[in-house]
Amino acid sequence: MSTVKFFSGETVPLEMHKVRMVQKINLHPVEDRLASMQEAGFNTFLLKNRDVFLDMLTDSGVNAMSENQYAAMFQADDSYAGSETYYRLEAVLGDMFGTKHFLPVHQGRAAESIISQTLVKPGNTVLMNYHFTTSKAHITIRGGGIEEIIIDEGLKITSDYPFKGEMDLNKLQEAIARLGAENISFVRLEAGTNLVGGQPISVKNIREVSQICRNAGIITVFDASLLADNLYFIKTREAEFADVDIKAITREMGSLMDITYFSARKLGAARGGGILTSNDALANKMRELIPLFEGFLTYGGMSVREMEAMAVGLRETLDIDVISQTPIFVEALCKELLSKGVPVVTPPGGLGCHVDAGAFCDHIPQPEYPAGALAAALFIASGVRGMERGTLSEQRREDGTEPLAEMELVRLAIPKRVFTLSQIKYTADRLAWLYQNRRLIGGLTFDEEPKVLRFFFGRLKPIGDWPEKLAAQFRKDFGESL
Ligand SMILES: *Cc1c(COP(=O)(O)O)cnc(C)c1O
């Protein structure tokens, strides 16, 4: 396991890999970081990577690949139809999840598009533990509605409940009774629940949801994009599974859910995605859409080289040394921040550390995007790029009003096996400085606001000249050093 007990008694994260290929990164002076942020319209998605020091925007497609993954890319079988690569990947997925059919797609949201096109009818509802931005967009664009029925504990910023991503079974039964099973397109469970802080679900919860839905005749859909971290938490937090093989846990999940889909930009540390099912009728319906939107059935819009890397990466997901790396670094960052008084989501989840921007910037009203402002301020103070996960990531209503997010978070994603412990400590230190100076941070307002998924490419401007004041204070406190 990737922690070690020191002679002093302290438990410390330990990297269970060595770095054999590196990429140079740049830490620019604070004045340049301010200029980059202004140029990016105070949206961290619009920063250029060359201006970023530590890229903690996401874990998507930026995880470190193993030597075996790179090696596998050389044996890719290039052919439009019937590629050997496809059959190798299909075999790995079938073995891992115990499912019969594999439909390849170019990334996670493509799976969401195919599933929604197949199952969502206008006016129907999808019940889910919690939404993810793209999964919700694909449902609503087809006229479906969503209801989030996560347990109450899931929306508490601080908690010691180990599986905060779980679905509330009473709310599930109530919703089925109220809506009628025939009006529910499907029930969607997301592993490692992204937008509430990478919080896991237990196998027990999956079993119970599956049982209720099977009794009611409702299709279940499992978003396994963040499964790797979730598997680690099941092994370490769910007593029944402490000694159970990771593959056996994964196979049980595959058997409990009617459809499993994933983004291989996360799961399998490559790029691409897939849909899995053992249901012939569902597989046949979805299959028709693959050549139309993705590509032929044996590549689905993916490069064969990425498919080979994915097959190896998926197999490596069954190794606890591999999947523990991110959660242990997330925990280390959270602990370091808590010790400096910085509010974060607890218990630490997978994916990244989630800073509670609502508490951090409690002087900034929600319509002025406190989490967006904190993400911008952190970049100016450190060159670290995080992601806003709050009101900015919501969609404005038709009548022009803003739905306020339940939580205002800044996510500092920890891609798998990319950063070192000193980089984690640097991030914590600069955030602690920012916390001391948090009253210098002000709000943001939209300059250009796209209608759909506005957080990706919307441009904002600061309310007042707080970014300049923040940069000046940084220069004063840190002198000539970066
Ligand atoms: C990233 C993600 C997706 C979408 O996957 P992409 O490959 O980015 O399209 C869907 N669900 C969850 C939980 C994710 O984290």
mmCIF file of C-alpha atoms and ligand atoms in Angstrom, residues 58-60 106-112 131-135 188 190-195 223-226 261-266 272-273 351 411 456, ligand 1:
data_model
loop_
_atom_site.group_PDB
_atom_site.id
_atom_site.type_symbol
_atom_site.label_atom_id
_atom_site.label_comp_id
_atom_site.label_asym_id
_atom_site.label_seq_id
_atom_site.Cartn_x
_atom_site.Cartn_y
_atom_site.Cartn_z
ATOM 1 C CA THR A 58 -8.922 17.671 -14.064
ATOM 2 C CA ASP A 59 -7.837 14.053 -14.108
ATOM 3 C CA SER A 60 -9.320 13.663 -17.571
ATOM 4 C CA HIS A 106 -14.776 8.139 -28.176
ATOM 5 C CA GLN A 107 -15.193 9.402 -24.577
ATOM 6 C CA GLY A 108 -17.539 9.324 -21.583
ATOM 7 C CA ARG A 109 -20.033 11.909 -22.788
ATOM 8 C CA ALA A 110 -20.435 10.002 -26.057
ATOM 9 C CA ALA A 111 -21.645 7.042 -23.995
ATOM 10 C CA GLU A 112 -24.064 9.417 -22.256
ATOM 11 C CA HIS A 131 -25.654 14.770 -11.744
ATOM 12 C CA PHE A 132 -22.476 15.219 -13.699
ATOM 13 C CA THR A 133 -22.390 18.216 -16.069
ATOM 14 C CA THR A 134 -22.354 16.273 -19.345
ATOM 15 C CA SER A 135 -24.667 13.479 -18.169
ATOM 16 C CA ARG A 188 -28.217 6.399 -12.805
ATOM 17 C CA GLU A 190 -22.291 7.475 -10.391
ATOM 18 C CA ALA A 191 -19.220 5.982 -8.750
ATOM 19 C CA GLY A 192 -16.830 8.422 -7.061
ATOM 20 C CA THR A 193 -19.529 11.077 -7.299
ATOM 21 C CA ASN A 194 -17.697 13.870 -9.090
ATOM 22 C CA LEU A 195 -19.569 17.068 -8.256
ATOM 23 C CA ASP A 223 -21.304 5.678 -14.506
ATOM 24 C CA ALA A 224 -17.985 3.987 -13.739
ATOM 25 C CA SER A 225 -15.728 6.840 -14.906
ATOM 26 C CA LEU A 226 -14.379 7.384 -11.388
ATOM 27 C CA TYR A 261 -20.387 3.150 -19.056
ATOM 28 C CA PHE A 262 -17.126 4.947 -18.474
ATOM 29 C CA SER A 263 -14.741 7.608 -19.639
ATOM 30 C CA ALA A 264 -11.377 5.971 -20.300
ATOM 31 C CA ARG A 265 -9.830 9.413 -19.925
ATOM 32 C CA LYS A 266 -10.227 8.572 -16.226
ATOM 33 C CA GLY A 272 -11.759 6.903 -25.039
ATOM 34 C CA GLY A 273 -14.727 5.246 -23.433
ATOM 35 C CA LEU A 351 -10.288 12.671 -7.825
ATOM 36 C CA ARG A 411 -11.548 21.248 -7.161
ATOM 37 C CA PHE A 456 -16.131 25.619 -20.443
HETATM 38 C C1 LIG B 1 -15.466 12.895 -16.928
HETATM 39 C C2 LIG B 1 -16.732 12.286 -16.572
HETATM 40 C C3 LIG B 1 -17.686 12.011 -17.552
HETATM 41 C C4 LIG B 1 -17.517 12.414 -18.996
HETATM 42 O O1 LIG B 1 -16.397 11.800 -19.585
HETATM 43 P P1 LIG B 1 -15.588 12.494 -20.783
HETATM 44 O O2 LIG B 1 -14.622 11.458 -21.223
HETATM 45 O O3 LIG B 1 -14.941 13.726 -20.247
HETATM 46 O O4 LIG B 1 -16.574 12.842 -21.844
HETATM 47 C C5 LIG B 1 -18.858 11.396 -17.146
HETATM 48 N N1 LIG B 1 -19.066 11.075 -15.852
HETATM 49 C C6 LIG B 1 -18.162 11.326 -14.899
HETATM 50 C C7 LIG B 1 -18.446 10.936 -13.491
HETATM 51 C C8 LIG B 1 -16.971 11.944 -15.212
HETATM 52 O O5 LIG B 1 -16.084 12.212 -14.247
#
